[in-house]
Amino acid sequence: MGLINKALIFSSSIGIWNLYSEAKKFLPFFDELKILAIKSVMELKDRRVFDQDYDMLIMGYDALRFINKAYGGSSSSFVIPIKKWLGKDEGIAFLDEFHLLGDPGSQRSKCVLNALKYFDIRYCFSATPADKEEKSYCWLKIMDNALTMGDNFTNWKKQYWQLGTRFSAYAIDKSSFRQDKWILLQDKLNRDYAVKRDKGLLNLPNAYDYPVLETYMSQIHRRIYESVANQTINIARERSKEN
């Protein structure tokens, strides 16, 4: 339709380059000059990337905080010129691994939520949306502010729990969880927001149809395996320090 020419994509540190590679494979209009994958903000010569002529920006969730600072913003002010970057076209936002926005009070979450005000079309992806019910607030607000009744985090929690324990007046009393009300929310999400696909489309056999393969692992094999695993972990830790 030519109405959406800009895309802002968030992912994990590993997902950034995976998504860039997938875009390179499958987008018929792929142009290296128009698509920027920000592996690390520290590597950018100019962090004001929204002033540049990119149609697609792929970055980690924390990257936006540093970009906002480059424009003169702070923890309490969001000044990235996203509206100017979008121009007359409508933008689209993709949030891969969106469970990384579990804490609505974090600077990461606040910055991303401010940016998403400019995007009416949003897609959220995660295999593990929330390990605790209260961590659902951010992505519910992203999907549709009506899902949180427009409440702030504290008032939203009051819909499902009583607040106040011997440790804090704002802490959740887990024993007061309103399971019946939570089920109604899940039904609404499943009915109106979830995208479903028939498993048969994948044409995969059931897990128990796969033969079990056993192999002998000597002590040398084990040391090699452990060294590769440790090296991978160390690389991930170093990359985490950078961004």
Short mmCIF file of the C-alpha atoms (twelve columns), coordinates in Angstrom:
data_MODEL
# 
_entry.id   MODEL 
# 
loop_
_atom_site.group_PDB 
_atom_site.id 
_atom_site.type_symbol 
_atom_site.label_atom_id 
_atom_site.label_alt_id 
_atom_site.label_comp_id 
_atom_site.label_asym_id 
_atom_site.label_seq_id 
_atom_site.Cartn_x 
_atom_site.Cartn_y 
_atom_site.Cartn_z 
_atom_site.pdbx_PDB_model_num 
ATOM 1   C CA . MET A 1   0.000   0.000   0.000  1 
ATOM 2   C CA . GLY A 2   2.982   2.290   0.469  1 
ATOM 3   C CA . LEU A 3   1.580   3.580   3.765  1 
ATOM 4   C CA . ILE A 4   4.183   1.976   6.043  1 
ATOM 5   C CA . ASN A 5   7.767   2.730   5.136  1 
ATOM 6   C CA . LYS A 6   9.415   2.801   8.559  1 
ATOM 7   C CA . ALA A 7   9.931   0.007   11.061 1 
ATOM 8   C CA . LEU A 8   11.387  0.047   14.560 1 
ATOM 9   C CA . ILE A 9   12.400  -3.392  15.774 1 
ATOM 10  C CA . PHE A 10  13.522  -4.364  19.284 1 
ATOM 11  C CA . SER A 11  15.127  -7.660  20.209 1 
ATOM 12  C CA . SER A 12  17.639  -9.298  22.526 1 
ATOM 13  C CA . SER A 13  21.372  -8.951  21.925 1 
ATOM 14  C CA . ILE A 14  21.369  -12.294 20.113 1 
ATOM 15  C CA . GLY A 15  18.199  -11.566 18.181 1 
ATOM 16  C CA . ILE A 16  19.442  -8.303  16.627 1 
ATOM 17  C CA . TRP A 17  21.734  -9.960  14.099 1 
ATOM 18  C CA . ASN A 18  19.391  -12.906 13.622 1 
ATOM 19  C CA . LEU A 19  16.631  -10.526 12.552 1 
ATOM 20  C CA . TYR A 20  19.007  -8.591  10.320 1 
ATOM 21  C CA . SER A 21  20.065  -11.834 8.621  1 
ATOM 22  C CA . GLU A 22  16.446  -12.893 8.166  1 
ATOM 23  C CA . ALA A 23  15.590  -9.512  6.679  1 
ATOM 24  C CA . LYS A 24  18.479  -9.869  4.254  1 
ATOM 25  C CA . LYS A 25  17.215  -13.277 3.173  1 
ATOM 26  C CA . PHE A 26  13.525  -12.612 2.828  1 
ATOM 27  C CA . LEU A 27  12.871  -8.915  2.196  1 
ATOM 28  C CA . PRO A 28  12.663  -8.280  -1.550 1 
ATOM 29  C CA . PHE A 29  13.415  -4.580  -1.001 1 
ATOM 30  C CA . PHE A 30  16.398  -5.104  1.320  1 
ATOM 31  C CA . ASP A 31  18.850  -2.200  1.110  1 
ATOM 32  C CA . GLU A 32  21.898  -2.160  3.380  1 
ATOM 33  C CA . LEU A 33  21.936  1.633   3.272  1 
ATOM 34  C CA . LYS A 34  18.375  1.830   4.561  1 
ATOM 35  C CA . ILE A 35  18.545  -0.780  7.334  1 
ATOM 36  C CA . LEU A 36  20.638  -0.381  10.471 1 
ATOM 37  C CA . ALA A 37  21.188  -3.129  13.040 1 
ATOM 38  C CA . ILE A 38  22.687  -1.679  16.214 1 
ATOM 39  C CA . LYS A 39  24.689  -4.435  17.825 1 
ATOM 40  C CA . SER A 40  26.187  -2.035  20.350 1 
ATOM 41  C CA . VAL A 41  25.449  1.652   20.889 1 
ATOM 42  C CA . MET A 42  29.128  2.100   21.758 1 
ATOM 43  C CA . GLU A 43  30.057  1.322   18.153 1 
ATOM 44  C CA . LEU A 44  27.895  4.118   16.706 1 
ATOM 45  C CA . LYS A 45  29.781  7.177   15.465 1 
ATOM 46  C CA . ASP A 46  26.565  9.173   15.718 1 
ATOM 47  C CA . ARG A 47  23.863  7.941   18.090 1 
ATOM 48  C CA . ARG A 48  21.259  10.280  16.631 1 
ATOM 49  C CA . VAL A 49  20.148  7.574   14.224 1 
ATOM 50  C CA . PHE A 50  16.620  8.954   13.869 1 
ATOM 51  C CA . ASP A 51  18.089  11.970  12.035 1 
ATOM 52  C CA . GLN A 52  19.498  9.659   9.374  1 
ATOM 53  C CA . ASP A 53  17.794  8.189   6.335  1 
ATOM 54  C CA . TYR A 54  17.001  4.692   7.638  1 
ATOM 55  C CA . ASP A 55  13.767  2.865   6.895  1 
ATOM 56  C CA . MET A 56  14.373  0.122   9.437  1 
ATOM 57  C CA . LEU A 57  16.152  0.269   12.791 1 
ATOM 58  C CA . ILE A 58  16.925  -2.925  14.714 1 
ATOM 59  C CA . MET A 59  18.234  -2.521  18.245 1 
ATOM 60  C CA . GLY A 60  18.229  -3.821  21.800 1 
ATOM 61  C CA . TYR A 61  15.785  -2.449  24.341 1 
ATOM 62  C CA . ASP A 62  18.460  -0.574  26.284 1 
ATOM 63  C CA . ALA A 63  19.869  1.071   23.165 1 
ATOM 64  C CA . LEU A 64  16.982  3.523   23.050 1 
ATOM 65  C CA . ARG A 65  17.985  5.004   26.417 1 
ATOM 66  C CA . PHE A 66  21.439  5.905   25.137 1 
ATOM 67  C CA . ILE A 67  20.025  7.270   21.895 1 
ATOM 68  C CA . ASN A 68  17.637  9.447   23.906 1 
ATOM 69  C CA . LYS A 69  20.585  10.814  25.899 1 
ATOM 70  C CA . ALA A 70  22.392  11.622  22.650 1 
ATOM 71  C CA . TYR A 71  19.469  13.867  21.739 1 
ATOM 72  C CA . GLY A 72  19.654  15.601  25.107 1 
ATOM 73  C CA . GLY A 73  16.961  13.579  26.827 1 
ATOM 74  C CA . SER A 74  17.064  12.188  30.344 1 
ATOM 75  C CA . SER A 75  15.359  9.601   32.527 1 
ATOM 76  C CA . SER A 76  12.394  11.964  32.850 1 
ATOM 77  C CA . SER A 77  12.267  13.375  29.312 1 
ATOM 78  C CA . PHE A 78  11.938  11.588  25.964 1 
ATOM 79  C CA . VAL A 79  13.080  13.782  23.073 1 
ATOM 80  C CA . ILE A 80  13.883  11.385  20.211 1 
ATOM 81  C CA . PRO A 81  12.265  12.891  17.069 1 
ATOM 82  C CA . ILE A 82  10.382  9.756   16.068 1 
ATOM 83  C CA . LYS A 83  7.477   11.697  14.601 1 
ATOM 84  C CA . LYS A 84  9.858   13.576  12.313 1 
ATOM 85  C CA . TRP A 85  11.574  10.308  11.352 1 
ATOM 86  C CA . LEU A 86  8.236   8.743   10.377 1 
ATOM 87  C CA . GLY A 87  7.204   11.744  8.321  1 
ATOM 88  C CA . LYS A 88  3.791   11.385  6.679  1 
ATOM 89  C CA . ASP A 89  3.935   7.589   6.699  1 
ATOM 90  C CA . GLU A 90  2.654   5.288   9.389  1 
ATOM 91  C CA . GLY A 91  5.284   3.311   11.256 1 
ATOM 92  C CA . ILE A 92  5.261   -0.234  12.566 1 
ATOM 93  C CA . ALA A 93  6.944   -1.553  15.721 1 
ATOM 94  C CA . PHE A 94  8.064   -5.114  16.428 1 
ATOM 95  C CA . LEU A 95  8.961   -6.180  19.957 1 
ATOM 96  C CA . ASP A 96  10.835  -9.460  19.908 1 
ATOM 97  C CA . GLU A 97  11.454  -11.082 23.324 1 
ATOM 98  C CA . PHE A 98  9.157   -8.460  24.821 1 
ATOM 99  C CA . HIS A 99  9.340   -10.108 28.263 1 
ATOM 100 C CA . LEU A 100 12.534  -8.055  28.669 1 
ATOM 101 C CA . LEU A 101 10.171  -5.194  29.551 1 
ATOM 102 C CA . GLY A 102 8.941   -6.889  32.710 1 
ATOM 103 C CA . ASP A 103 9.522   -3.944  35.056 1 
ATOM 104 C CA . PRO A 104 7.389   -0.901  34.111 1 
ATOM 105 C CA . GLY A 105 9.380   1.270   36.499 1 
ATOM 106 C CA . SER A 106 12.720  0.667   34.763 1 
ATOM 107 C CA . GLN A 107 14.262  3.316   32.520 1 
ATOM 108 C CA . ARG A 108 14.329  0.717   29.746 1 
ATOM 109 C CA . SER A 109 10.569  0.191   29.862 1 
ATOM 110 C CA . LYS A 110 9.716   3.876   30.249 1 
ATOM 111 C CA . CYS A 111 11.825  4.826   27.237 1 
ATOM 112 C CA . VAL A 112 10.339  2.129   24.997 1 
ATOM 113 C CA . LEU A 113 6.779   2.954   26.077 1 
ATOM 114 C CA . ASN A 114 7.388   6.611   25.203 1 
ATOM 115 C CA . ALA A 115 8.635   5.632   21.757 1 
ATOM 116 C CA . LEU A 116 5.663   3.374   21.061 1 
ATOM 117 C CA . LYS A 117 3.225   6.261   21.396 1 
ATOM 118 C CA . TYR A 118 4.082   7.042   17.784 1 
ATOM 119 C CA . PHE A 119 3.263   3.541   16.521 1 
ATOM 120 C CA . ASP A 120 -0.345  2.418   16.218 1 
ATOM 121 C CA . ILE A 121 0.707   -0.910  14.690 1 
ATOM 122 C CA . ARG A 122 2.644   -3.082  17.138 1 
ATOM 123 C CA . TYR A 123 3.562   -6.757  17.230 1 
ATOM 124 C CA . CYS A 124 4.819   -8.515  20.349 1 
ATOM 125 C CA . PHE A 125 6.714   -11.820 20.306 1 
ATOM 126 C CA . SER A 126 7.798   -13.998 23.222 1 
ATOM 127 C CA . ALA A 127 7.798   -17.652 24.149 1 
ATOM 128 C CA . THR A 128 7.788   -16.639 27.831 1 
ATOM 129 C CA . PRO A 129 5.652   -13.485 28.176 1 
ATOM 130 C CA . ALA A 130 5.853   -13.360 31.979 1 
ATOM 131 C CA . ASP A 131 7.112   -15.641 34.738 1 
ATOM 132 C CA . LYS A 132 4.920   -13.690 37.202 1 
ATOM 133 C CA . GLU A 133 1.457   -12.306 36.508 1 
ATOM 134 C CA . GLU A 134 2.454   -8.790  37.540 1 
ATOM 135 C CA . LYS A 135 5.111   -8.693  34.815 1 
ATOM 136 C CA . SER A 136 2.321   -8.686  32.235 1 
ATOM 137 C CA . TYR A 137 1.564   -5.001  32.759 1 
ATOM 138 C CA . CYS A 138 4.046   -3.602  30.221 1 
ATOM 139 C CA . TRP A 139 3.101   -5.797  27.310 1 
ATOM 140 C CA . LEU A 140 -0.619  -5.441  28.050 1 
ATOM 141 C CA . LYS A 141 -0.177  -1.672  27.891 1 
ATOM 142 C CA . ILE A 142 1.786   -2.021  24.653 1 
ATOM 143 C CA . MET A 143 -0.814  -4.226  23.007 1 
ATOM 144 C CA . ASP A 144 -3.760  -2.065  24.010 1 
ATOM 145 C CA . ASN A 145 -3.937  0.485   26.802 1 
ATOM 146 C CA . ALA A 146 -7.553  -0.584  27.363 1 
ATOM 147 C CA . LEU A 147 -6.264  -3.930  28.651 1 
ATOM 148 C CA . THR A 148 -4.874  -2.102  31.691 1 
ATOM 149 C CA . MET A 149 -7.953  0.154   31.942 1 
ATOM 150 C CA . GLY A 150 -5.526  3.022   31.440 1 
ATOM 151 C CA . ASP A 151 -4.318  2.542   35.013 1 
ATOM 152 C CA . ASN A 152 -0.799  3.090   36.253 1 
ATOM 153 C CA . PHE A 153 1.049   0.034   37.528 1 
ATOM 154 C CA . THR A 154 -0.059  0.397   41.147 1 
ATOM 155 C CA . ASN A 155 -3.749  0.805   40.354 1 
ATOM 156 C CA . TRP A 156 -3.613  -2.013  37.797 1 
ATOM 157 C CA . LYS A 157 -2.219  -4.383  40.421 1 
ATOM 158 C CA . LYS A 158 -5.133  -3.516  42.690 1 
ATOM 159 C CA . GLN A 159 -7.483  -5.077  40.142 1 
ATOM 160 C CA . TYR A 160 -5.976  -8.524  40.785 1 
ATOM 161 C CA . TRP A 161 -4.379  -8.363  44.245 1 
ATOM 162 C CA . GLN A 162 -4.578  -6.637  47.552 1 
ATOM 163 C CA . LEU A 163 -1.519  -4.492  48.137 1 
ATOM 164 C CA . GLY A 164 0.330   -4.351  51.417 1 
ATOM 165 C CA . THR A 165 2.479   -6.815  53.315 1 
ATOM 166 C CA . ARG A 166 4.569   -6.556  56.444 1 
ATOM 167 C CA . PHE A 167 7.488   -5.606  54.200 1 
ATOM 168 C CA . SER A 168 5.883   -2.906  52.048 1 
ATOM 169 C CA . ALA A 169 2.588   -1.075  51.647 1 
ATOM 170 C CA . TYR A 170 2.910   -1.460  47.869 1 
ATOM 171 C CA . ALA A 171 3.937   -5.113  47.746 1 
ATOM 172 C CA . ILE A 172 1.513   -7.691  46.352 1 
ATOM 173 C CA . ASP A 173 -0.255  -9.989  48.772 1 
ATOM 174 C CA . LYS A 174 0.012   -13.187 46.725 1 
ATOM 175 C CA . SER A 175 -2.668  -14.952 48.757 1 
ATOM 176 C CA . SER A 176 -5.252  -12.404 47.580 1 
ATOM 177 C CA . PHE A 177 -4.865  -13.164 43.861 1 
ATOM 178 C CA . ARG A 178 -8.197  -12.837 42.016 1 
ATOM 179 C CA . GLN A 179 -7.928  -15.882 39.784 1 
ATOM 180 C CA . ASP A 180 -11.453 -15.464 38.387 1 
ATOM 181 C CA . LYS A 181 -10.736 -11.960 37.150 1 
ATOM 182 C CA . TRP A 182 -7.384  -13.027 35.695 1 
ATOM 183 C CA . ILE A 183 -9.075  -15.822 33.737 1 
ATOM 184 C CA . LEU A 184 -11.401 -13.267 32.133 1 
ATOM 185 C CA . LEU A 185 -8.364  -11.288 30.975 1 
ATOM 186 C CA . GLN A 186 -6.736  -14.405 29.498 1 
ATOM 187 C CA . ASP A 187 -9.951  -15.293 27.671 1 
ATOM 188 C CA . LYS A 188 -10.054 -11.825 26.129 1 
ATOM 189 C CA . LEU A 189 -6.415  -12.044 25.055 1 
ATOM 190 C CA . ASN A 190 -6.923  -15.467 23.518 1 
ATOM 191 C CA . ARG A 191 -10.080 -14.385 21.724 1 
ATOM 192 C CA . ASP A 192 -9.138  -10.932 20.445 1 
ATOM 193 C CA . TYR A 193 -5.347  -10.579 20.426 1 
ATOM 194 C CA . ALA A 194 -3.553  -13.897 19.988 1 
ATOM 195 C CA . VAL A 195 -2.543  -15.056 16.515 1 
ATOM 196 C CA . LYS A 196 -3.051  -18.787 16.121 1 
ATOM 197 C CA . ARG A 197 -1.696  -21.198 13.547 1 
ATOM 198 C CA . ASP A 198 -2.614  -24.817 13.007 1 
ATOM 199 C CA . LYS A 199 0.270   -27.039 14.116 1 
ATOM 200 C CA . GLY A 200 -0.363  -29.149 11.031 1 
ATOM 201 C CA . LEU A 201 0.985   -26.307 8.905  1 
ATOM 202 C CA . LEU A 202 4.459   -27.088 10.198 1 
ATOM 203 C CA . ASN A 203 4.171   -30.687 9.043  1 
ATOM 204 C CA . LEU A 204 6.215   -31.927 11.994 1 
ATOM 205 C CA . PRO A 205 5.778   -35.304 13.660 1 
ATOM 206 C CA . ASN A 206 5.041   -35.433 17.376 1 
ATOM 207 C CA . ALA A 207 8.055   -35.269 19.678 1 
ATOM 208 C CA . TYR A 208 7.716   -38.922 20.680 1 
ATOM 209 C CA . ASP A 209 8.024   -39.967 17.023 1 
ATOM 210 C CA . TYR A 210 11.669  -38.931 16.960 1 
ATOM 211 C CA . PRO A 211 14.153  -41.750 17.579 1 
ATOM 212 C CA . VAL A 212 16.357  -41.400 20.633 1 
ATOM 213 C CA . LEU A 213 20.008  -41.103 19.669 1 
ATOM 214 C CA . GLU A 214 22.596  -42.032 22.260 1 
ATOM 215 C CA . THR A 215 26.296  -41.369 21.989 1 
ATOM 216 C CA . TYR A 216 29.298  -42.064 24.160 1 
ATOM 217 C CA . MET A 217 31.013  -38.981 25.610 1 
ATOM 218 C CA . SER A 218 34.535  -39.496 26.859 1 
ATOM 219 C CA . GLN A 219 36.238  -37.202 29.353 1 
ATOM 220 C CA . ILE A 220 38.002  -35.458 26.447 1 
ATOM 221 C CA . HIS A 221 34.652  -34.881 24.735 1 
ATOM 222 C CA . ARG A 222 33.244  -33.491 27.957 1 
ATOM 223 C CA . ARG A 223 36.155  -31.045 28.384 1 
ATOM 224 C CA . ILE A 224 35.728  -29.854 24.784 1 
ATOM 225 C CA . TYR A 225 31.982  -29.382 25.292 1 
ATOM 226 C CA . GLU A 226 32.507  -27.502 28.552 1 
ATOM 227 C CA . SER A 227 35.164  -25.232 27.038 1 
ATOM 228 C CA . VAL A 228 32.894  -24.302 24.110 1 
ATOM 229 C CA . ALA A 229 29.965  -23.654 26.465 1 
ATOM 230 C CA . ASN A 230 32.100  -21.520 28.797 1 
ATOM 231 C CA . GLN A 231 33.524  -19.556 25.875 1 
ATOM 232 C CA . THR A 232 30.006  -18.805 24.632 1 
ATOM 233 C CA . ILE A 233 28.946  -17.645 28.105 1 
ATOM 234 C CA . ASN A 234 32.008  -15.381 28.420 1 
ATOM 235 C CA . ILE A 235 31.343  -13.803 25.006 1 
ATOM 236 C CA . ALA A 236 27.722  -13.142 26.006 1 
ATOM 237 C CA . ARG A 237 28.866  -11.496 29.255 1 
ATOM 238 C CA . GLU A 238 31.306  -9.217  27.424 1 
ATOM 239 C CA . ARG A 239 28.630  -8.193  24.924 1 
ATOM 240 C CA . SER A 240 26.265  -7.512  27.809 1 
ATOM 241 C CA . LYS A 241 28.778  -5.060  29.285 1 
ATOM 242 C CA . GLU A 242 28.946  -3.206  25.965 1 
ATOM 243 C CA . ASN A 243 25.174  -2.865  25.683 1 
# 
